[in-house]
PDB file of C-alpha atoms in Angstrom:
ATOM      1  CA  UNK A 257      87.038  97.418  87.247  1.00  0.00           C
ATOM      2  CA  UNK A 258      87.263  95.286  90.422  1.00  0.00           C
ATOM      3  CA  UNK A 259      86.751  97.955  92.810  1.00  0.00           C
ATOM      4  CA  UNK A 260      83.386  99.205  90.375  1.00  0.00           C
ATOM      5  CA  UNK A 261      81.506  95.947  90.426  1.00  0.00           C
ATOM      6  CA  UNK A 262      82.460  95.358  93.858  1.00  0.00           C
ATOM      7  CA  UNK A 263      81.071  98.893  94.894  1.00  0.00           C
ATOM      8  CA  UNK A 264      84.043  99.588  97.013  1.00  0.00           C
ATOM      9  CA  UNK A 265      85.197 103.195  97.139  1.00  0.00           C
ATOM     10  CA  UNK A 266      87.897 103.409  99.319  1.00  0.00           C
ATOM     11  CA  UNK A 267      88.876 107.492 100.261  1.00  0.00           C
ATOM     12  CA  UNK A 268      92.441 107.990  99.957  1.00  0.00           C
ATOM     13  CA  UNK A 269      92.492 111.794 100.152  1.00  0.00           C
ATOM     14  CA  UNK A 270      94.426 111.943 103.692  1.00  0.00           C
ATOM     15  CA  UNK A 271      97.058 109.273 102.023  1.00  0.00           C
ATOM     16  CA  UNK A 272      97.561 111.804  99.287  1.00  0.00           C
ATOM     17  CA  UNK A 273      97.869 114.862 101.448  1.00  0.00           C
ATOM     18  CA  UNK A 274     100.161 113.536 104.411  1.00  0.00           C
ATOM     19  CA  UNK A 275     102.384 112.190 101.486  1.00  0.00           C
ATOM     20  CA  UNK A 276     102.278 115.401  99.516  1.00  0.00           C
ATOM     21  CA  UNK A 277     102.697 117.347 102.133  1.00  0.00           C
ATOM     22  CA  UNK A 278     105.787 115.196 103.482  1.00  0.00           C
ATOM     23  CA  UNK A 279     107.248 115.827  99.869  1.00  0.00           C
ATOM     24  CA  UNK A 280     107.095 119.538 100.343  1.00  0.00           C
ATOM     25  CA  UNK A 281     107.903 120.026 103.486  1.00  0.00           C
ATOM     26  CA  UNK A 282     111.158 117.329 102.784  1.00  0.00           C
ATOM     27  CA  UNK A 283     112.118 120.416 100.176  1.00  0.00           C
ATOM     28  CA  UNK A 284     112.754 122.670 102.981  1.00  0.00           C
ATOM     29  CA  UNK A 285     114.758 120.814 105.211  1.00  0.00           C
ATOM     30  CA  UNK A 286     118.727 122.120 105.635  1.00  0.00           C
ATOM     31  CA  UNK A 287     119.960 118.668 104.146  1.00  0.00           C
ATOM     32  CA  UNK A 288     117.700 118.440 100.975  1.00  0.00           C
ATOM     33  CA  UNK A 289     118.152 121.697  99.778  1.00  0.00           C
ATOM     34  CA  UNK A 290     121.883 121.773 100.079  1.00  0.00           C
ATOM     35  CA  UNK A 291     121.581 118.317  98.033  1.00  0.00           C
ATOM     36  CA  UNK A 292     119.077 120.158  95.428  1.00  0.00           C
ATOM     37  CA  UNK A 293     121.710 122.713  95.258  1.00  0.00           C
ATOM     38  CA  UNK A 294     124.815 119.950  94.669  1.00  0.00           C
ATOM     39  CA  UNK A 295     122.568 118.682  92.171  1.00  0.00           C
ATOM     40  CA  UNK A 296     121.882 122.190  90.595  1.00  0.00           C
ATOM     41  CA  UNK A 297     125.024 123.234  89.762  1.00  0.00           C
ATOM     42  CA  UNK A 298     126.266 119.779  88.899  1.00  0.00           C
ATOM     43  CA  UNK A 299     123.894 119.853  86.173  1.00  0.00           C
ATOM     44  CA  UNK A 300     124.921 123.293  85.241  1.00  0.00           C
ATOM     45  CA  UNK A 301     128.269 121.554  84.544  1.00  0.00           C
ATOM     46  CA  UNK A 302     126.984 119.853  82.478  1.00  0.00           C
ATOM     47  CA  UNK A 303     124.895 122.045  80.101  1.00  0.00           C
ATOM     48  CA  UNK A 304     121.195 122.313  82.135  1.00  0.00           C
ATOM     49  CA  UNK A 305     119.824 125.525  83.769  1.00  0.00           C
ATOM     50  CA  UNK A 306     117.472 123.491  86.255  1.00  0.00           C
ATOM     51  CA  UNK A 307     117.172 124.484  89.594  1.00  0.00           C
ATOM     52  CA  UNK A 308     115.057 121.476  90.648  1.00  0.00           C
ATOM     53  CA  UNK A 309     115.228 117.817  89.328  1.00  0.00           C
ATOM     54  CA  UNK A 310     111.254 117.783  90.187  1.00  0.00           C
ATOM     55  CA  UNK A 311     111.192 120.480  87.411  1.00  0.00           C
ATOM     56  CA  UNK A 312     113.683 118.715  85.134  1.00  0.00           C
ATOM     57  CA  UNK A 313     111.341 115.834  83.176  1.00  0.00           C
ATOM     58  CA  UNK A 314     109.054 118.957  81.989  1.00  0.00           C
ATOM     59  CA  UNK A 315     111.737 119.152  79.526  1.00  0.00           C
ATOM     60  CA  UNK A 316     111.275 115.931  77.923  1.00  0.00           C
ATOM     61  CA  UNK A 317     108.373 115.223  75.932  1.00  0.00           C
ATOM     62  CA  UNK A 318     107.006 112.479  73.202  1.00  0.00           C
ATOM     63  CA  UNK A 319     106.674 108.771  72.998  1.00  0.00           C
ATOM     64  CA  UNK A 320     110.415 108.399  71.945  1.00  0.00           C
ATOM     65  CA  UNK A 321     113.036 110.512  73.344  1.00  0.00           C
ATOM     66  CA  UNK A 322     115.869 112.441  71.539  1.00  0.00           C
ATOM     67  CA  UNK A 323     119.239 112.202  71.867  1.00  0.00           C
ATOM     68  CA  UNK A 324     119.687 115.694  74.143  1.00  0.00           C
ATOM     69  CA  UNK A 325     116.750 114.165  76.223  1.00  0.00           C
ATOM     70  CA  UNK A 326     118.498 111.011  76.697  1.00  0.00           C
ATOM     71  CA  UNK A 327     122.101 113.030  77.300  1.00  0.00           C
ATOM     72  CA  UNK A 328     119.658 115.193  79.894  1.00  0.00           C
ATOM     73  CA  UNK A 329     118.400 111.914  81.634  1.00  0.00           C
ATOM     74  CA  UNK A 330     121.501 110.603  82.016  1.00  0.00           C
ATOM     75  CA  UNK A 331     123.048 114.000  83.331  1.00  0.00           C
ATOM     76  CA  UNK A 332     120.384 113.892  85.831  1.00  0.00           C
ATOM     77  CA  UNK A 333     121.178 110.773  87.136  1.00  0.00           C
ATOM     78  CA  UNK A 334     124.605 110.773  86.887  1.00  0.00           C
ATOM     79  CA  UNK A 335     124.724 114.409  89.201  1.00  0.00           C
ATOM     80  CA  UNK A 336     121.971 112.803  91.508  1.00  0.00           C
ATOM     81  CA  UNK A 337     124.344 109.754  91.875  1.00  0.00           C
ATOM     82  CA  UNK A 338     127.590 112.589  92.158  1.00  0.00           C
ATOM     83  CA  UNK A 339     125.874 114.225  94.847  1.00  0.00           C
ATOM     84  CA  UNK A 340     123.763 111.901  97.103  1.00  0.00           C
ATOM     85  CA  UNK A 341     120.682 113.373  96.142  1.00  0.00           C
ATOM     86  CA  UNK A 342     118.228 110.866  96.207  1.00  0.00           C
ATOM     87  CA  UNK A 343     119.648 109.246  99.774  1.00  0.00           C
ATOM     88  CA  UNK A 344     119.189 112.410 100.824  1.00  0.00           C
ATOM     89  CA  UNK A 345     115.780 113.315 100.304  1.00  0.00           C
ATOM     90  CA  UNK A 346     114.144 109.914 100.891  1.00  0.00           C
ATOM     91  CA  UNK A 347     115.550 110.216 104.824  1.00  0.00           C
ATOM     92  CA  UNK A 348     114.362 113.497 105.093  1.00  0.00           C
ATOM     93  CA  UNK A 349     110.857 112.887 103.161  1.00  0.00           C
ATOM     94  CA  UNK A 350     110.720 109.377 105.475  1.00  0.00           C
ATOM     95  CA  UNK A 351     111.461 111.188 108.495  1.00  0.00           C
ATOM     96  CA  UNK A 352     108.483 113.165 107.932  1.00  0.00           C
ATOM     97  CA  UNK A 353     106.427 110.442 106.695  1.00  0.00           C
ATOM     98  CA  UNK A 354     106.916 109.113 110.182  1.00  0.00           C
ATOM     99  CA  UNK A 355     106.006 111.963 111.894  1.00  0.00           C
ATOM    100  CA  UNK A 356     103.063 112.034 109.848  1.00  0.00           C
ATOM    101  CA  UNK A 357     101.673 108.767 110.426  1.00  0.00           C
ATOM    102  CA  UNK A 358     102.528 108.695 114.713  1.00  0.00           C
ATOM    103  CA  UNK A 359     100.152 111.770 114.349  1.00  0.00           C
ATOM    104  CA  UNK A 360      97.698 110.180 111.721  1.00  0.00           C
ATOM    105  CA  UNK A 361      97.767 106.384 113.363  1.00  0.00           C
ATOM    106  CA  UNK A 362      94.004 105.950 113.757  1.00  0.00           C
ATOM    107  CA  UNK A 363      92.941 107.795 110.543  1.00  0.00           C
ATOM    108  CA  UNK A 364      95.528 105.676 108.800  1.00  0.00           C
ATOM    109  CA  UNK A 365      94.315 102.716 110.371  1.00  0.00           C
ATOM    110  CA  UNK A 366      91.095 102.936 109.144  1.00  0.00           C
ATOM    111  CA  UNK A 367      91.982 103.523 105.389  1.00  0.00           C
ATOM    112  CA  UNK A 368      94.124 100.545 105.594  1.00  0.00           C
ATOM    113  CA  UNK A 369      91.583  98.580 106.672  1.00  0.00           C
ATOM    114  CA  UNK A 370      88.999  99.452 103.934  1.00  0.00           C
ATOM    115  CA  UNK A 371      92.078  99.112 101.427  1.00  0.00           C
ATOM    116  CA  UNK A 372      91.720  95.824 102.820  1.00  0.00           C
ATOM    117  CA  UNK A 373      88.237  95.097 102.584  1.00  0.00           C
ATOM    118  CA  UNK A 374      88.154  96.713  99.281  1.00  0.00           C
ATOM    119  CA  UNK A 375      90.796  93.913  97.776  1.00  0.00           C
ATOM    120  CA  UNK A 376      89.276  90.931  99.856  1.00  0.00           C
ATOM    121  CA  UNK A 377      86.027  92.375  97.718  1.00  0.00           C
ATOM    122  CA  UNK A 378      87.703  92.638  94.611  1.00  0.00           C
ATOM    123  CA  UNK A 379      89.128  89.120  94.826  1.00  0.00           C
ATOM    124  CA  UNK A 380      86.332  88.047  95.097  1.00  0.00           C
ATOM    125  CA  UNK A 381      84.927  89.824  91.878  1.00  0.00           C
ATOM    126  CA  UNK A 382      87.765  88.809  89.649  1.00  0.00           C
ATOM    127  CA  UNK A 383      88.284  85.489  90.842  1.00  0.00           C
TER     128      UNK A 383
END
């Protein structure tokens, strides 16, 4: 509402790709899919066909979960804790996110300074 009456409009749309496109690319490093993997079969162990924990919440559905959902859940975290998993991935998705942002520096620059204009307008708005 802020950001309406304060007619700031601030483009995010390189923000989105650089971090979507870290995300995917983090997927195909060595490290992350041998940790996708780990996780894979450990949830096979356990009962769950899923070959990646991006996929695995699509299971779960409604307001109040069910007691497999909540046994799936807590496979999920228990094989990501078992096997490193989420360690893993955020170095290799942070790596890139580096990468992505030496290359990206004055592009970035200038969103983050109308990010910042945008809230110095929207406190003024809302008080």
């Amino acid at each position: 509402e802020a950001a309406r009456k304060s007619g700031e409009n601030v483009d995010q749309t390189l923000v989105e790709r650089l971090n979507k496109d870290s995300l995917d690319r983090s997927q195909t490093e060595p490290q992350v899919r041998a940790a996708i993997g780990a996780w894979s079969a450990c949830m096979k162990k356990n009962g769950y066909t899923i070959a990646n924990p991006l996929v695995a919440g699509d299971r779960i559905g409604g307001e109040t979960p069910s007691g497999p959902e909540i046994d799936q859940a807590v496979a999920d975290v228990t094989c990501k804790a078992k096997t490193g998993l989420v360690q893993v991935w955020y170095r290799a998705d942070a790596a890139l996110q580096r990468e992505e942002i030496e290359q990206n520096q004055l592009a970035l620059a200038k969103v983050k300074q109308q990010l910042q204009s945008a809230l110095r307008k929207a406190a003024k708005v809302t008080g």
